[in-house]
Short mmCIF file of C-alpha atoms and ligand atoms in Angstrom, two decimals:
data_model
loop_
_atom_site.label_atom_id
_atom_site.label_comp_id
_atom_site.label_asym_id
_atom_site.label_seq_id
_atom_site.Cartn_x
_atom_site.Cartn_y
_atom_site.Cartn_z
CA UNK A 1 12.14 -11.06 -12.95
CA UNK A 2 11.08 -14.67 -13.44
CA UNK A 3 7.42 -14.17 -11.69
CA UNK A 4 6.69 -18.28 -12.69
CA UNK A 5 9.31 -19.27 -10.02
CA UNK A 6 8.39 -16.48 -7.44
CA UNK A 7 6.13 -17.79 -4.37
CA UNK A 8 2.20 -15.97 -4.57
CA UNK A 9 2.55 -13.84 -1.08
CA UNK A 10 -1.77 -12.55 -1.29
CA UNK A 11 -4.26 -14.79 -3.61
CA UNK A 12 -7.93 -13.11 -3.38
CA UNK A 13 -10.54 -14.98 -5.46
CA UNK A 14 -14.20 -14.18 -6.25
CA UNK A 15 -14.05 -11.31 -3.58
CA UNK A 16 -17.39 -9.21 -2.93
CA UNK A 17 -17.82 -7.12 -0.08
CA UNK A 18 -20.47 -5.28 1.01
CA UNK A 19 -21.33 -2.34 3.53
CA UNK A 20 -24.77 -3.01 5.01
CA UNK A 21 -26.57 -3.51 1.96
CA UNK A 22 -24.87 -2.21 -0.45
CA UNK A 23 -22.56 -4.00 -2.75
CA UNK A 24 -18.99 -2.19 -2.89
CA UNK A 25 -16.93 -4.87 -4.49
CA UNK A 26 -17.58 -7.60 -6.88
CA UNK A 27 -15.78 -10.32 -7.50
CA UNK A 28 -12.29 -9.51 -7.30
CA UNK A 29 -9.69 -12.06 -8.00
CA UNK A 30 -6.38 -10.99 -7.34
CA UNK A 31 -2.23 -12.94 -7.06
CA UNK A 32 0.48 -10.68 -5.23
CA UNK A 33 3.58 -11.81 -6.07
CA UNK A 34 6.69 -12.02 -3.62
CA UNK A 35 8.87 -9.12 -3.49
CA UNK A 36 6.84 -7.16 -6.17
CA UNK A 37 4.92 -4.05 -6.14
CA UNK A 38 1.33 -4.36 -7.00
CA UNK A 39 -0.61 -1.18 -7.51
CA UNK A 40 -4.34 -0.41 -7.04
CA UNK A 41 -5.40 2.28 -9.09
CA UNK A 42 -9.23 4.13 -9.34
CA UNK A 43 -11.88 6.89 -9.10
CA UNK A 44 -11.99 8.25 -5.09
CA UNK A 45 -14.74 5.67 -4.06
CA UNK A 46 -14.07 3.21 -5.99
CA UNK A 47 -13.59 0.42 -3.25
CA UNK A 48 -9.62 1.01 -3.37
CA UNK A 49 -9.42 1.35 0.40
CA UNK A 50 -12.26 -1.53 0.99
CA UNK A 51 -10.56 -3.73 -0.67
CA UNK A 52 -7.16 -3.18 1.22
CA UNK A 53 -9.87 -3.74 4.80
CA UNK A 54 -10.38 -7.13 3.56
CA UNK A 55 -7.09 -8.57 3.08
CA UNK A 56 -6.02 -6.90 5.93
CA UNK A 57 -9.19 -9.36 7.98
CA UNK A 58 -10.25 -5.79 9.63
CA UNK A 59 -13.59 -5.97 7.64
CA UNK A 60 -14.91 -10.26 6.47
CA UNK A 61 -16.05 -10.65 2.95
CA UNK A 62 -20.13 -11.70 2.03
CA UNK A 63 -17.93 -14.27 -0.10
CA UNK A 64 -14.64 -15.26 -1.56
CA UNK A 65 -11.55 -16.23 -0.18
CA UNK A 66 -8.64 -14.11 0.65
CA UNK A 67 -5.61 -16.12 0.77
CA UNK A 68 -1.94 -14.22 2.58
CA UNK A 69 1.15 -16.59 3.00
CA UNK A 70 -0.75 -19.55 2.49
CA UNK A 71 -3.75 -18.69 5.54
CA UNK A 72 -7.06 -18.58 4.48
CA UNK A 73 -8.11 -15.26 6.35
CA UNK A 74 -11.61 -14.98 5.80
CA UNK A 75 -12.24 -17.99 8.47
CA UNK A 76 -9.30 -17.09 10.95
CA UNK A 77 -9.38 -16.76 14.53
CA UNK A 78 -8.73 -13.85 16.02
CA UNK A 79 -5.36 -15.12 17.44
CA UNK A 80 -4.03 -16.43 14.19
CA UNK A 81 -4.85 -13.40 12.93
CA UNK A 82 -3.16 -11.01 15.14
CA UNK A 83 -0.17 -13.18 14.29
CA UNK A 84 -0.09 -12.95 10.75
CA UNK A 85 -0.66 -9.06 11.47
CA UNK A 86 2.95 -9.06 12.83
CA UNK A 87 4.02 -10.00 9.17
CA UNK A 88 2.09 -7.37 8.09
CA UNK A 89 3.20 -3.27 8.00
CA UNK A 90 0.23 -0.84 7.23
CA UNK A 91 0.44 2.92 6.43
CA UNK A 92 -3.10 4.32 6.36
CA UNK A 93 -4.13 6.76 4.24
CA UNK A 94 -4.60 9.56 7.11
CA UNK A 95 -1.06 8.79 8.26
CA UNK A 96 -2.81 7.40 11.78
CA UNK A 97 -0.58 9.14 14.53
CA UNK A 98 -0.92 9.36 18.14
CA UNK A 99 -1.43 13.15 18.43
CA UNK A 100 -0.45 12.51 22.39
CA UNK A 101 2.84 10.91 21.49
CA UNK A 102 6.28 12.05 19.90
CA UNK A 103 7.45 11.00 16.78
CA UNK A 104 9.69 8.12 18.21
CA UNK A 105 6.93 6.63 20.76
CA UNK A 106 4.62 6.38 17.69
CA UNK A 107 7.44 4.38 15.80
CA UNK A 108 8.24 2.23 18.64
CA UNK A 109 4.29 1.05 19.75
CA UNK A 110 4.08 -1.73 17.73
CA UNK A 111 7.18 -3.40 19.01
CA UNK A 112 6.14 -2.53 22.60
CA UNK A 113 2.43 -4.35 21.34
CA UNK A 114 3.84 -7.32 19.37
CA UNK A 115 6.99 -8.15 21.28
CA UNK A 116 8.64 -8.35 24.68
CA UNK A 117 12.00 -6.92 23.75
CA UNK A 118 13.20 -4.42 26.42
CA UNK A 119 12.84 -0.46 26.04
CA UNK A 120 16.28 0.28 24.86
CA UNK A 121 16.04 -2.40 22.06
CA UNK A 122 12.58 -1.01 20.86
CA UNK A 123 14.56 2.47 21.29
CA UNK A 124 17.43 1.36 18.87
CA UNK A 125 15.28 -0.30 16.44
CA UNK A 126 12.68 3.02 16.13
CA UNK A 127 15.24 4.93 15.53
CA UNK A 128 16.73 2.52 12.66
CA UNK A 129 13.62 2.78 10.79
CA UNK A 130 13.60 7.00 11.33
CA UNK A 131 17.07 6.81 10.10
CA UNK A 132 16.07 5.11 7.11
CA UNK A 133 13.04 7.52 6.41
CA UNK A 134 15.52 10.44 7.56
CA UNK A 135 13.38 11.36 9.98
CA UNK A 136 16.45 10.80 12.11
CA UNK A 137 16.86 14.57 13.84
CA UNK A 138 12.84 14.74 14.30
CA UNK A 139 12.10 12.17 16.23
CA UNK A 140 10.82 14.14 19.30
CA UNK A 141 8.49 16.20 17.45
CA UNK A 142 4.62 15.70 17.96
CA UNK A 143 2.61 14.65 14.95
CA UNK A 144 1.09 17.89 14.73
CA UNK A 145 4.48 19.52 14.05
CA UNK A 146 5.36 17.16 10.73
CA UNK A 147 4.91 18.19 7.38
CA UNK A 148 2.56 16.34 5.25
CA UNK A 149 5.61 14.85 3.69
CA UNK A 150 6.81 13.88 7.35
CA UNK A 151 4.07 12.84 8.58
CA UNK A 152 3.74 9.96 5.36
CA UNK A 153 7.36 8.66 6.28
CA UNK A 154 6.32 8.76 9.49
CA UNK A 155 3.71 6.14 9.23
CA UNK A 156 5.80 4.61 6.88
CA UNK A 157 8.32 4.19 9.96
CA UNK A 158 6.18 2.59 11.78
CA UNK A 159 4.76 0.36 8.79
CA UNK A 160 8.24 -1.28 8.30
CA UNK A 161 9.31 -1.01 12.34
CA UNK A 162 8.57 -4.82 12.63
CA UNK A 163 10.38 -5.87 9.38
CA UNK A 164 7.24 -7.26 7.92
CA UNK A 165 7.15 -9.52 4.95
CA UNK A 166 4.51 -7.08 3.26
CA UNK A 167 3.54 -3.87 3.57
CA UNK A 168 -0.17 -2.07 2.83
CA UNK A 169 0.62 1.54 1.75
CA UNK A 170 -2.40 3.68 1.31
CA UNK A 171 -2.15 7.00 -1.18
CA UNK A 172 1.70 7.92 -0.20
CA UNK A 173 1.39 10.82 -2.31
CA UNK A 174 -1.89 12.38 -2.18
CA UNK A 175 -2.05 16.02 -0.74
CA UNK A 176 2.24 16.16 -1.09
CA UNK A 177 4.12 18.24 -3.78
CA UNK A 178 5.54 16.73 -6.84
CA UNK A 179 9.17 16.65 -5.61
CA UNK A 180 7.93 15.29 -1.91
CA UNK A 181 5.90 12.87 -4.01
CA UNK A 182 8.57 11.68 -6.35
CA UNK A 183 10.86 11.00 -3.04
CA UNK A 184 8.29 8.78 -1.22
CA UNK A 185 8.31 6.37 -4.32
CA UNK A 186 11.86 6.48 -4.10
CA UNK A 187 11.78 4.96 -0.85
CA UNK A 188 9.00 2.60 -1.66
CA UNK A 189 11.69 1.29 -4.43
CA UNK A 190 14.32 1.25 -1.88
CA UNK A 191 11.72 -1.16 1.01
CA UNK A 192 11.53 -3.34 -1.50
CA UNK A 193 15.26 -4.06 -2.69
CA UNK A 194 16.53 -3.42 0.75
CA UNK A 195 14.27 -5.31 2.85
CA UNK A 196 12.82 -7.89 0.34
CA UNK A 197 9.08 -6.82 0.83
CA UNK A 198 6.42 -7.31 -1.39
CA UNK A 199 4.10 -4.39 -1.47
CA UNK A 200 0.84 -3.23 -2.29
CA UNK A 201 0.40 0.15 -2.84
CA UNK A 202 -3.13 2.44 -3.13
CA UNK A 203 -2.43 5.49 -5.43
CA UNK A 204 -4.81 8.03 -7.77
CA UNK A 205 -1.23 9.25 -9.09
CA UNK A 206 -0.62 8.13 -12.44
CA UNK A 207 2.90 9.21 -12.72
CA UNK A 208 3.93 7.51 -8.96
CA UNK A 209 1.85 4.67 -10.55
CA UNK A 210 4.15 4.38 -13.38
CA UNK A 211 7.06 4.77 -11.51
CA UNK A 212 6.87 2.00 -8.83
CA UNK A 213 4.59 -0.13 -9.94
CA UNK A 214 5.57 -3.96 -11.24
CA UNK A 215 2.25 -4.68 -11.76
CA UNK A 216 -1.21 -2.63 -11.64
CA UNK A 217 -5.08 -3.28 -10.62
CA UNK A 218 -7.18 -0.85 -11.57
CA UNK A 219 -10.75 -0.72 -9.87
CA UNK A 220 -13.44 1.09 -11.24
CA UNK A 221 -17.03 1.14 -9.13
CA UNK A 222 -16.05 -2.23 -7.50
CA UNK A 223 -15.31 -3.89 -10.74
CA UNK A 224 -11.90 -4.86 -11.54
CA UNK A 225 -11.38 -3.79 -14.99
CA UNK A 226 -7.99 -5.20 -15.59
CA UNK A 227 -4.67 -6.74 -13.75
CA UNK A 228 -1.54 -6.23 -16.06
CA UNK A 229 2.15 -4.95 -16.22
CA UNK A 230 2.63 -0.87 -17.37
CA UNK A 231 2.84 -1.66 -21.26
CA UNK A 232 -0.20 -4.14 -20.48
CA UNK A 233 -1.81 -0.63 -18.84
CA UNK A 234 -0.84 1.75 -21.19
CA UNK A 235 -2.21 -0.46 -24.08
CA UNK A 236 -5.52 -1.77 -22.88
CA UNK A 237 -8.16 -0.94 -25.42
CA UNK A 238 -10.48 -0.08 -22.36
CA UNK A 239 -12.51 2.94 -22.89
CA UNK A 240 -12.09 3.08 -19.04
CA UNK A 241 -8.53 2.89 -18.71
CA UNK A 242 -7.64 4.98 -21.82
CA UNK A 243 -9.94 7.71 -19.92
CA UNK A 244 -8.15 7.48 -16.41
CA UNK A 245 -4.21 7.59 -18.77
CA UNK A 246 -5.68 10.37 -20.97
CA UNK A 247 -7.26 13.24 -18.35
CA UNK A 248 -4.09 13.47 -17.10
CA UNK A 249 -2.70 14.69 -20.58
CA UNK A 250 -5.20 16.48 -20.66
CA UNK A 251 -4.58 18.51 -18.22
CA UNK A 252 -1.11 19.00 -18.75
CA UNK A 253 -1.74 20.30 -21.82
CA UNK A 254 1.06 18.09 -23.49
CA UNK A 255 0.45 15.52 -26.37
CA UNK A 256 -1.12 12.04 -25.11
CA UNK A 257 0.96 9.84 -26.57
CA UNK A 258 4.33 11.63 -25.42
CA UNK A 259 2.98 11.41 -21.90
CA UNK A 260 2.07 7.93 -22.19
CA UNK A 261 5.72 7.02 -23.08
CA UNK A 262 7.28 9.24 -20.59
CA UNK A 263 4.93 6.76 -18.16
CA UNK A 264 6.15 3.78 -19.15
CA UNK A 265 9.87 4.86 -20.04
CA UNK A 266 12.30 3.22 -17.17
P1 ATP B 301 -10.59 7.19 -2.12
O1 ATP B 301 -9.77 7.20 -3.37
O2 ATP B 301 -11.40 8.42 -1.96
O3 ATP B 301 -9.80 6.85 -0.91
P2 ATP B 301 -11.56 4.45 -2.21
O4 ATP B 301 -11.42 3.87 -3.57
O5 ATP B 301 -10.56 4.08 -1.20
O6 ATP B 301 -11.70 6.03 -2.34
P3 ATP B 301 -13.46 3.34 -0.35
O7 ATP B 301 -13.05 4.13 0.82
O8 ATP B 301 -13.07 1.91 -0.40
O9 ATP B 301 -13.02 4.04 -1.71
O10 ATP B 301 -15.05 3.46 -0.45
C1 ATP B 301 -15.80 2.72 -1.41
C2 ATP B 301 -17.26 3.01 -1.18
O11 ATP B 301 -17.67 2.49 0.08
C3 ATP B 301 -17.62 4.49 -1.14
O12 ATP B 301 -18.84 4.67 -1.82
C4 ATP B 301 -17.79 4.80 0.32
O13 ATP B 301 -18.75 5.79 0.49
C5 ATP B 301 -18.25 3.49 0.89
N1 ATP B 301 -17.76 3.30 2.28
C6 ATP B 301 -16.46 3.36 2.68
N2 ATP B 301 -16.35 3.09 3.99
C7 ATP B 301 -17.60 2.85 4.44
C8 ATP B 301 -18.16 2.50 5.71
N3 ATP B 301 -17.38 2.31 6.79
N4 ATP B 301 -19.50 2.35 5.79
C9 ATP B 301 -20.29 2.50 4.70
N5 ATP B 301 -19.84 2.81 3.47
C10 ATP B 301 -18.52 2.99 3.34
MG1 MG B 302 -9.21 5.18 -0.06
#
């Protein structure tokens, strides 16, 4: 991939946001790229999740700019934003389902919000995107009858259900199995080839890390330690970073540097 030719689809600079008084992120500076996958790595509370508020204009910045297809964000109207959210596909990290609605009305309500196509277009198209997530034969279940696996290509569905230039996916694979895991970043790949998205993903999964990622952010207590490709990663000299590749291997119980290569191998 030439990434010198390739357009910048987010541009953060200088970011710090606070809650209330309290400083959560400092100054972040951050260039998605079209089309690839950018991951954000870090401790639970790190700001991973803030951070993703932000660019998303749900939460404003104290400072900084925030940048997404060209549109300053941070001084946007409320209109222009709710356009650019159209461009936009979001899975939250709690999966966000109407419990009061089937599988297939959850899919189809941002086409009924966003657009004035008729039922039995927003029908066909819902089902498209369960198709795609083979959630095809499950589409009148209620959220509380999915899997946790289900229930993440579920909101995945409904991420992608407007075709959006980029998509926001937060943790896909935490609280799934290994194998359950391993598929969701299969489909992840597959969003991007298939429908040219550029994609940010949120993950505390080294090995899902390794395997999508183009390009990985990790965040430690607000601070952005370092921005870099998987060798760039895997070879920081960052006590920080060598910690967060090492407990893993740790815990495995298998030798460091074998792990580390089994990471980056592709
Ligand atoms: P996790 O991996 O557990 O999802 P995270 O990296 O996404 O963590 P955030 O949710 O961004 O972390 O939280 C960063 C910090 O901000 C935490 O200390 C958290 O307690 C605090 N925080 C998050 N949301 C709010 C809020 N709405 N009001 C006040 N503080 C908040
Ligand atoms: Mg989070």
């Amino acid at each position: 991939m030439n990434e010198t030719s390739k357009k910048t689809i987010i541009d953060v600079k200088g970011l710090n946001a606070f809650y209330g008084d309290r400083q959560i992120l400092s100054d972040i500076s951050l260039e998605i790229i079209e089309n690839e996958i950018m991951v954000i790595m870090g401790h639970s509370g790190s700001g991973k999740s803030t951070l993703l508020r932000h660019v998303l204009g749900l939460n404003r910045p104290v400072s900084g700019s925030i940048k997404i297809l060209d549109q300053e964000i941070t001084t946007l109207d409320h209109y222009a934003l709710y356009e650019l959210r159209k461009k936009i596909g979001v899975a939250f990290q709690n999966g966000a389902m109407f419990s009061s609605m089937n599988l297939l009305e959850n899919v189809e309500l941002p086409l009924h919000e966003h657009t004035r196509l008729d039922k039995n277009t927003i029908r066909i198209m819902a089902r498209l995107k369960l198709e795609l997530m083979d959630l095809g034969d499950n589409e009148s279940l209620m959220p509380s009858e999915l899997s946790g696996g289900m229930l993440k290509r579920a909101g995945l569905a409904r991420a992608v259900v407007m075709d959006p230039n980029i998509l926001f996916f937060d943790e896909p694979s935490a609280g799934l199995d290994p194998v359950t895991s391993a598929e969701l970043d299969d489909l992840i790949l597959q969003l991007r080839d298939a429908m040219n998205m550029t994609i940010v993903v949120v993950t505390h999964e080294l090995e899902s890390a390794f395997k999508i990622a183009d390009r990985i952010t990790v965040i430690d207590k607000g601070k952005q330690i370092m921005t870099g490709n998987k060798e760039e990663i895997k070879d920081s000299d960052d006590p920080r970073i060598i910690n967060m590749l090492q407990r893993r291997a740790a815990n495995e119980t298998i030798n460091a540097d074998d792990y580390l290569n089994k990471l980056t191998r592709n």
